[in-house]
Tab-separated table of N, CA, C and O in Angstrom:
chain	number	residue	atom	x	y	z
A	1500	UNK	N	13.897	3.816	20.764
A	1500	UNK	CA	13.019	2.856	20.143
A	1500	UNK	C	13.765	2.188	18.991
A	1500	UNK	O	14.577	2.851	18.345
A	1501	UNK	N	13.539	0.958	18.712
A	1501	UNK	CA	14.106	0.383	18.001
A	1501	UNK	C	13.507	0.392	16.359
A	1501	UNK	O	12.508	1.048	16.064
A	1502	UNK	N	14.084	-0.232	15.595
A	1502	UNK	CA	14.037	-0.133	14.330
A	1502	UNK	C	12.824	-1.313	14.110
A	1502	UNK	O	12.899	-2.446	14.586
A	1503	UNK	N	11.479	-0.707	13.131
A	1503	UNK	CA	10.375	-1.606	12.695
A	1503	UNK	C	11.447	-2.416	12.134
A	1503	UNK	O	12.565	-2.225	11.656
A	1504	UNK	N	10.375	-3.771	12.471
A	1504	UNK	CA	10.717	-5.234	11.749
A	1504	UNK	C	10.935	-5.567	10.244
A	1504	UNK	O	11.665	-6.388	9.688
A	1505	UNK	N	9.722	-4.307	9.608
A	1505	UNK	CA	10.218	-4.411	8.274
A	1505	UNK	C	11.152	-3.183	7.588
A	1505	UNK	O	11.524	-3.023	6.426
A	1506	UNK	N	11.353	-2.442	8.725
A	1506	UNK	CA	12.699	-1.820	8.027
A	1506	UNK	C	11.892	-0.539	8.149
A	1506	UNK	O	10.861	-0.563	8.821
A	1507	UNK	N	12.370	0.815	7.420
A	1507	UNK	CA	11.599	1.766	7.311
A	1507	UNK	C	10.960	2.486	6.208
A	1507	UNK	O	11.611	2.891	5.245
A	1508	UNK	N	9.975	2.616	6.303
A	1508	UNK	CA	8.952	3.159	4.889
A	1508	UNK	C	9.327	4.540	4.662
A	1508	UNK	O	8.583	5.421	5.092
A	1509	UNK	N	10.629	4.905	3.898
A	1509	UNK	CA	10.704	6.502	3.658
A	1509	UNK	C	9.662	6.790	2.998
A	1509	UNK	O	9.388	6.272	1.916
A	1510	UNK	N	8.881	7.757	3.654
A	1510	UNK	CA	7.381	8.242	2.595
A	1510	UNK	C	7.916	9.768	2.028
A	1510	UNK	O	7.116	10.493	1.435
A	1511	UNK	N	9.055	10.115	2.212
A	1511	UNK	CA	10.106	11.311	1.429
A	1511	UNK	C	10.235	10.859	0.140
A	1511	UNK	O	10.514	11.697	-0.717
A	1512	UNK	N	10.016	9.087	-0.353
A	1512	UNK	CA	10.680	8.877	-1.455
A	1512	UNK	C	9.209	8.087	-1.936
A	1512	UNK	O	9.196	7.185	-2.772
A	1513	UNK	N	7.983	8.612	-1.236
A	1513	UNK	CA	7.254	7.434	-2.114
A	1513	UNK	C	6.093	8.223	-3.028
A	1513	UNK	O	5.411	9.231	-2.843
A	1514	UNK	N	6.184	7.526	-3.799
A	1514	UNK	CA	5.358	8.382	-5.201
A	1514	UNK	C	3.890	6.893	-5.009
A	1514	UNK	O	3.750	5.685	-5.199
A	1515	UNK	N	3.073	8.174	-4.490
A	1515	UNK	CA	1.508	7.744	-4.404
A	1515	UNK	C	0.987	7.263	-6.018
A	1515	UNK	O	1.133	7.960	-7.022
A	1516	UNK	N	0.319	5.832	-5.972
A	1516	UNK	CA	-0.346	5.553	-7.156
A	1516	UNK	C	-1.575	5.154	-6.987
A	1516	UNK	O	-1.773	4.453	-5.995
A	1517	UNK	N	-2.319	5.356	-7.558
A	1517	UNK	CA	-3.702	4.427	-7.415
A	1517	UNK	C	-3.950	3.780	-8.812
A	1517	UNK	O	-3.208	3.741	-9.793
A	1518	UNK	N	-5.231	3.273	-8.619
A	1518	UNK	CA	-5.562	2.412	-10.264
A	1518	UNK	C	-5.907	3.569	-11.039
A	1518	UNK	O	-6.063	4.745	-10.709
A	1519	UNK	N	-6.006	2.871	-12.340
A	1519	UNK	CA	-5.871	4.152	-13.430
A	1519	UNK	C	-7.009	4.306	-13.701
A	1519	UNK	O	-7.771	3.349	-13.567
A	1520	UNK	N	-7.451	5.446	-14.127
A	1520	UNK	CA	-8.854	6.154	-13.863
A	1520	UNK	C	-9.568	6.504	-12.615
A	1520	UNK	O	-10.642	7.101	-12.540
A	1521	UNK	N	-8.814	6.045	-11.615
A	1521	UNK	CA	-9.754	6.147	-10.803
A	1521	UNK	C	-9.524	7.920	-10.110
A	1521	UNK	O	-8.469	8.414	-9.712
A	1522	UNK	N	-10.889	8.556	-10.162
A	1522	UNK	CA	-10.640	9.763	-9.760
A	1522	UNK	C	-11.318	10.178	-8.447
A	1522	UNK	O	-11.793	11.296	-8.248
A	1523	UNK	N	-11.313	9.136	-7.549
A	1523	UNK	CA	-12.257	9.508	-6.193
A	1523	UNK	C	-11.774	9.933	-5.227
A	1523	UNK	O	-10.731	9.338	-4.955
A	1524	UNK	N	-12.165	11.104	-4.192
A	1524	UNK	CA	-12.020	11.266	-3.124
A	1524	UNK	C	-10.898	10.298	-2.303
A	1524	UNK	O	-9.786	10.492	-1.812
A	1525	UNK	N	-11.627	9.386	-2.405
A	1525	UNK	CA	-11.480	8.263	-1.016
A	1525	UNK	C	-10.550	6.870	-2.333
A	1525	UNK	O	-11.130	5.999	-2.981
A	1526	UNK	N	-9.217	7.135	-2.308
A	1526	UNK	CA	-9.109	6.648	-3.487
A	1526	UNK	C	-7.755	5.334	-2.491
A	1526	UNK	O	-7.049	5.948	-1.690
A	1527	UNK	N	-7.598	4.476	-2.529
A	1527	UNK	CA	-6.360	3.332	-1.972
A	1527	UNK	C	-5.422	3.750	-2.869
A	1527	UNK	O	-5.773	3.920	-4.037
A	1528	UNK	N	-4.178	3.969	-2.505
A	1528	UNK	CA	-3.139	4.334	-3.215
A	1528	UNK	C	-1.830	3.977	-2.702
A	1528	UNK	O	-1.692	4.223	-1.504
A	1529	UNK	N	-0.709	3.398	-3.363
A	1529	UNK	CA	0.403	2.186	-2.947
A	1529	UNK	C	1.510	2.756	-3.800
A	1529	UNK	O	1.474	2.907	-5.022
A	1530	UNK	N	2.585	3.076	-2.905
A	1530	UNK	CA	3.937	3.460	-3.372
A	1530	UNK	C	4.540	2.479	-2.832
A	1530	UNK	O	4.095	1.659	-2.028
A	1531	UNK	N	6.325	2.636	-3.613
A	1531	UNK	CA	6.960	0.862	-4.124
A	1531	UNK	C	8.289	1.847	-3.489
A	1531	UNK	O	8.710	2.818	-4.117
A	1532	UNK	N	8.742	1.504	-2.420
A	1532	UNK	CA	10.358	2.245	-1.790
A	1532	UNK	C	11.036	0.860	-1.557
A	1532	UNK	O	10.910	0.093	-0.602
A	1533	UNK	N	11.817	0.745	-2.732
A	1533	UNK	CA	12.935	0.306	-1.872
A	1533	UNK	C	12.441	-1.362	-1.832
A	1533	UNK	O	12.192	-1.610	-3.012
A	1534	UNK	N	12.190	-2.598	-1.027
A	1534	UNK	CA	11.492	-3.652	-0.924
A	1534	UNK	C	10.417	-3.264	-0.013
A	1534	UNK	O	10.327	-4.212	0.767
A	1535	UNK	N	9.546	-2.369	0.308
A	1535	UNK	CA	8.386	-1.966	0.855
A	1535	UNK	C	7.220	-1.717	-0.132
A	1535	UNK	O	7.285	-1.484	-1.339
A	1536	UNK	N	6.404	-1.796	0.473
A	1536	UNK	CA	4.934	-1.228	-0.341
A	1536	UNK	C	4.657	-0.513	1.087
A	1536	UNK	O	4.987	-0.949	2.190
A	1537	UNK	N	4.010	0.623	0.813
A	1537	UNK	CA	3.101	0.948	1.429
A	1537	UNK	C	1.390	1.444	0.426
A	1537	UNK	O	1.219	1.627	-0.779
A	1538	UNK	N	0.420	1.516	1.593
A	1538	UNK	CA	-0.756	1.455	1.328
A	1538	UNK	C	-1.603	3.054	1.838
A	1538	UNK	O	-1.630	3.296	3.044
A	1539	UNK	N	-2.069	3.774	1.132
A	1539	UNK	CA	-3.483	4.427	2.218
A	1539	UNK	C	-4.297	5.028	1.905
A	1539	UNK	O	-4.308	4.974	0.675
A	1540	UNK	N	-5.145	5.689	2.284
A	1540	UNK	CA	-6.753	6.295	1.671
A	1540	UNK	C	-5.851	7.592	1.196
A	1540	UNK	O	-4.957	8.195	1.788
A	1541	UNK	N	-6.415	7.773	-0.052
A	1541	UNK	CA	-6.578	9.312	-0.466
A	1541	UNK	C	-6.672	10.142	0.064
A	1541	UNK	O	-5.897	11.098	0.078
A	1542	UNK	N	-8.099	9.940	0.915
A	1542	UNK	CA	-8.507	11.080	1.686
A	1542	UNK	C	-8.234	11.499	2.435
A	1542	UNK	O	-8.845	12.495	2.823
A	1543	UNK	N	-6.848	10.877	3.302
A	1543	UNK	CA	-6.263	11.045	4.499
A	1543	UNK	C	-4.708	10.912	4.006
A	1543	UNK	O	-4.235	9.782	4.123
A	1544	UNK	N	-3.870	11.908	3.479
A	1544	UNK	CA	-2.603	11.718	3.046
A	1544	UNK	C	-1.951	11.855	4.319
A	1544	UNK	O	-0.767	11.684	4.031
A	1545	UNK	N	-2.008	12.028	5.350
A	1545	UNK	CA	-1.205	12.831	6.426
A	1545	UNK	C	-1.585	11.328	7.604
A	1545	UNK	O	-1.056	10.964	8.655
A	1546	UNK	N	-2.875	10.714	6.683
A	1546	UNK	CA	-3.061	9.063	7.650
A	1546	UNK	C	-1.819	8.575	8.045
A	1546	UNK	O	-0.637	8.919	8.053
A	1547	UNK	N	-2.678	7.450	8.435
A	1547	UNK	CA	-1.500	5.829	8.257
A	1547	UNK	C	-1.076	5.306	7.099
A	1547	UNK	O	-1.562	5.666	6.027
A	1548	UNK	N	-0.249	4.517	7.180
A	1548	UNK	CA	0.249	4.305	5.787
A	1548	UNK	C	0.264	2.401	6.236
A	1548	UNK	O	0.669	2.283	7.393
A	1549	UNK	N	0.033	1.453	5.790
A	1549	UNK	CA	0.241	0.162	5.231
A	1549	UNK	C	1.398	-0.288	5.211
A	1549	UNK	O	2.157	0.336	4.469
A	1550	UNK	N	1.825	-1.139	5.748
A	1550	UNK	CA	4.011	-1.451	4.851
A	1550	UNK	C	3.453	-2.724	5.148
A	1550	UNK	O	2.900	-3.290	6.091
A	1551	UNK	N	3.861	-2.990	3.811
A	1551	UNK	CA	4.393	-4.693	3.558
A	1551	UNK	C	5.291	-4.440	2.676
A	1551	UNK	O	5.714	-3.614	1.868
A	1552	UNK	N	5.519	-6.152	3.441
A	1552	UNK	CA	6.619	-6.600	2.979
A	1552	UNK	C	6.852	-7.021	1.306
A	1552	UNK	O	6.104	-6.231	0.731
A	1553	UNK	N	7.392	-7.711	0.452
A	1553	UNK	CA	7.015	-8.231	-1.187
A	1553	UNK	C	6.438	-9.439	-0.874
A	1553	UNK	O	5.721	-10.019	-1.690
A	1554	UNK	N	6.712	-9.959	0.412
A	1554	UNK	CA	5.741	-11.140	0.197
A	1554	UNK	C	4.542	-10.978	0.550
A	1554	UNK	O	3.547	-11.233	-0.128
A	1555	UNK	N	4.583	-10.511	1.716
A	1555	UNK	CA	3.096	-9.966	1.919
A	1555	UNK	C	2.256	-9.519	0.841
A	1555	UNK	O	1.196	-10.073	0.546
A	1556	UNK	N	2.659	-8.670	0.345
A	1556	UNK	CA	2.658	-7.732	-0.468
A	1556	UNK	C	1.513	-8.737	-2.063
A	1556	UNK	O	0.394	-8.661	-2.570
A	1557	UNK	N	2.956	-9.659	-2.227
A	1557	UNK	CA	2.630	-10.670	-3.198
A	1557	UNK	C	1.458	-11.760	-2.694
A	1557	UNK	O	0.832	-12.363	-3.565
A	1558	UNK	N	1.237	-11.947	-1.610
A	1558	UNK	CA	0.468	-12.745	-0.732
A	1558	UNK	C	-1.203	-12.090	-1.148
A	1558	UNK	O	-2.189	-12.635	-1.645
A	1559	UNK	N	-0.909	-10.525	-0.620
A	1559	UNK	CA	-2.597	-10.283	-0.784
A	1559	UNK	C	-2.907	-9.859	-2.446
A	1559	UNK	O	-4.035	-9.670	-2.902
A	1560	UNK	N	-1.905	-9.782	-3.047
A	1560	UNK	CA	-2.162	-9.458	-4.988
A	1560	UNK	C	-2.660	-11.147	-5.020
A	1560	UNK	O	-3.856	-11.331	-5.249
A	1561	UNK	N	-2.045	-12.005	-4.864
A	1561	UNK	CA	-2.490	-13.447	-5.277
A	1561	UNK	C	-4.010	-13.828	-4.904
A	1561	UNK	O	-4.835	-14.227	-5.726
A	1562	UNK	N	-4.279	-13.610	-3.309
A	1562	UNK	CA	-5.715	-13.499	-2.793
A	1562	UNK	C	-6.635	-13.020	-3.821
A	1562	UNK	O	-7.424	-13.772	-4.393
A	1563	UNK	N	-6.479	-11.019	-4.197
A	1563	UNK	CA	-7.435	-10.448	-4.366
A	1563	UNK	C	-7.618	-11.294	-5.721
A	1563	UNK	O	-8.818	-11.570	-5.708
A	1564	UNK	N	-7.090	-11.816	-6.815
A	1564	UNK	CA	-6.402	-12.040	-7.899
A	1564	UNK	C	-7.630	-13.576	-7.630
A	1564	UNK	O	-8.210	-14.047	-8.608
A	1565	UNK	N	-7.811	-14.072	-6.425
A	1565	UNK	CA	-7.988	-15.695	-6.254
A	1565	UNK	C	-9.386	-15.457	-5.994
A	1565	UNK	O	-10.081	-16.466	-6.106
A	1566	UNK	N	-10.103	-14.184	-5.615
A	1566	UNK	CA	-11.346	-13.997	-5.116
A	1566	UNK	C	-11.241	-14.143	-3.411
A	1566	UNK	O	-12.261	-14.235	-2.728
A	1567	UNK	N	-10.436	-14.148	-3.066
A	1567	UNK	CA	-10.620	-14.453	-1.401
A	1567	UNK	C	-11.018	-13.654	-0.733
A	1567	UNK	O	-11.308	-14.023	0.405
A	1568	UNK	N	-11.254	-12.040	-1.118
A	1568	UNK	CA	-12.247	-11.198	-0.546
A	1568	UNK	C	-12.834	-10.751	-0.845
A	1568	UNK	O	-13.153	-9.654	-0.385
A	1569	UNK	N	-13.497	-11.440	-2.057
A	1569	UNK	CA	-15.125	-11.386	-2.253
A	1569	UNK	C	-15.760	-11.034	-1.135
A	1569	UNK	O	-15.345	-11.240	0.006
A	1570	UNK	N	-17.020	-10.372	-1.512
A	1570	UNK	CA	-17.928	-10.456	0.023
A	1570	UNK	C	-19.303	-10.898	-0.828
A	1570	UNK	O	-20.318	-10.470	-0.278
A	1571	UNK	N	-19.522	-11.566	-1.899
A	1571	UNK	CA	-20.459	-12.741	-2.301
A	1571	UNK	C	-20.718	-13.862	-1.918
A	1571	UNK	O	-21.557	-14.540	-2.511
């Protein structure tokens, strides 16, 4: 099998963050390897994990940042 398009997400090297304070269960949490982000629920560390790219990456910070997924 060939090599993902965006390269590979070592999750050996990724230090889980979430927002600050937040102490929930079910918490979104995003480690920075390398030019990757990855993404995933708290509650499922052993889940899926998210990879984007920095633009991507920078793409949906600008959105959330713009209101574009509001659900108002």
């Amino acid at each position: 099998m060939g090599a993902h398009p965006k390269g590979d997400f070592d999750l050996s090297r990724a230090v889980w963050q979430r927002a600050e304070g937040d102490s929930s269960d079910s918490a979104v949490e995003v480690a920075f390897v390398d030019d990757l982000i990855g993404m995933r629920n708290s509650a499922e560390p052993e889940g899926p994990v998210l990879v984007f790219t920095q633009a991507e990456w920078d793409a949906f910070v600008a959105g959330a940042q713009d209101g574009e997924f509001d659900l108002d």
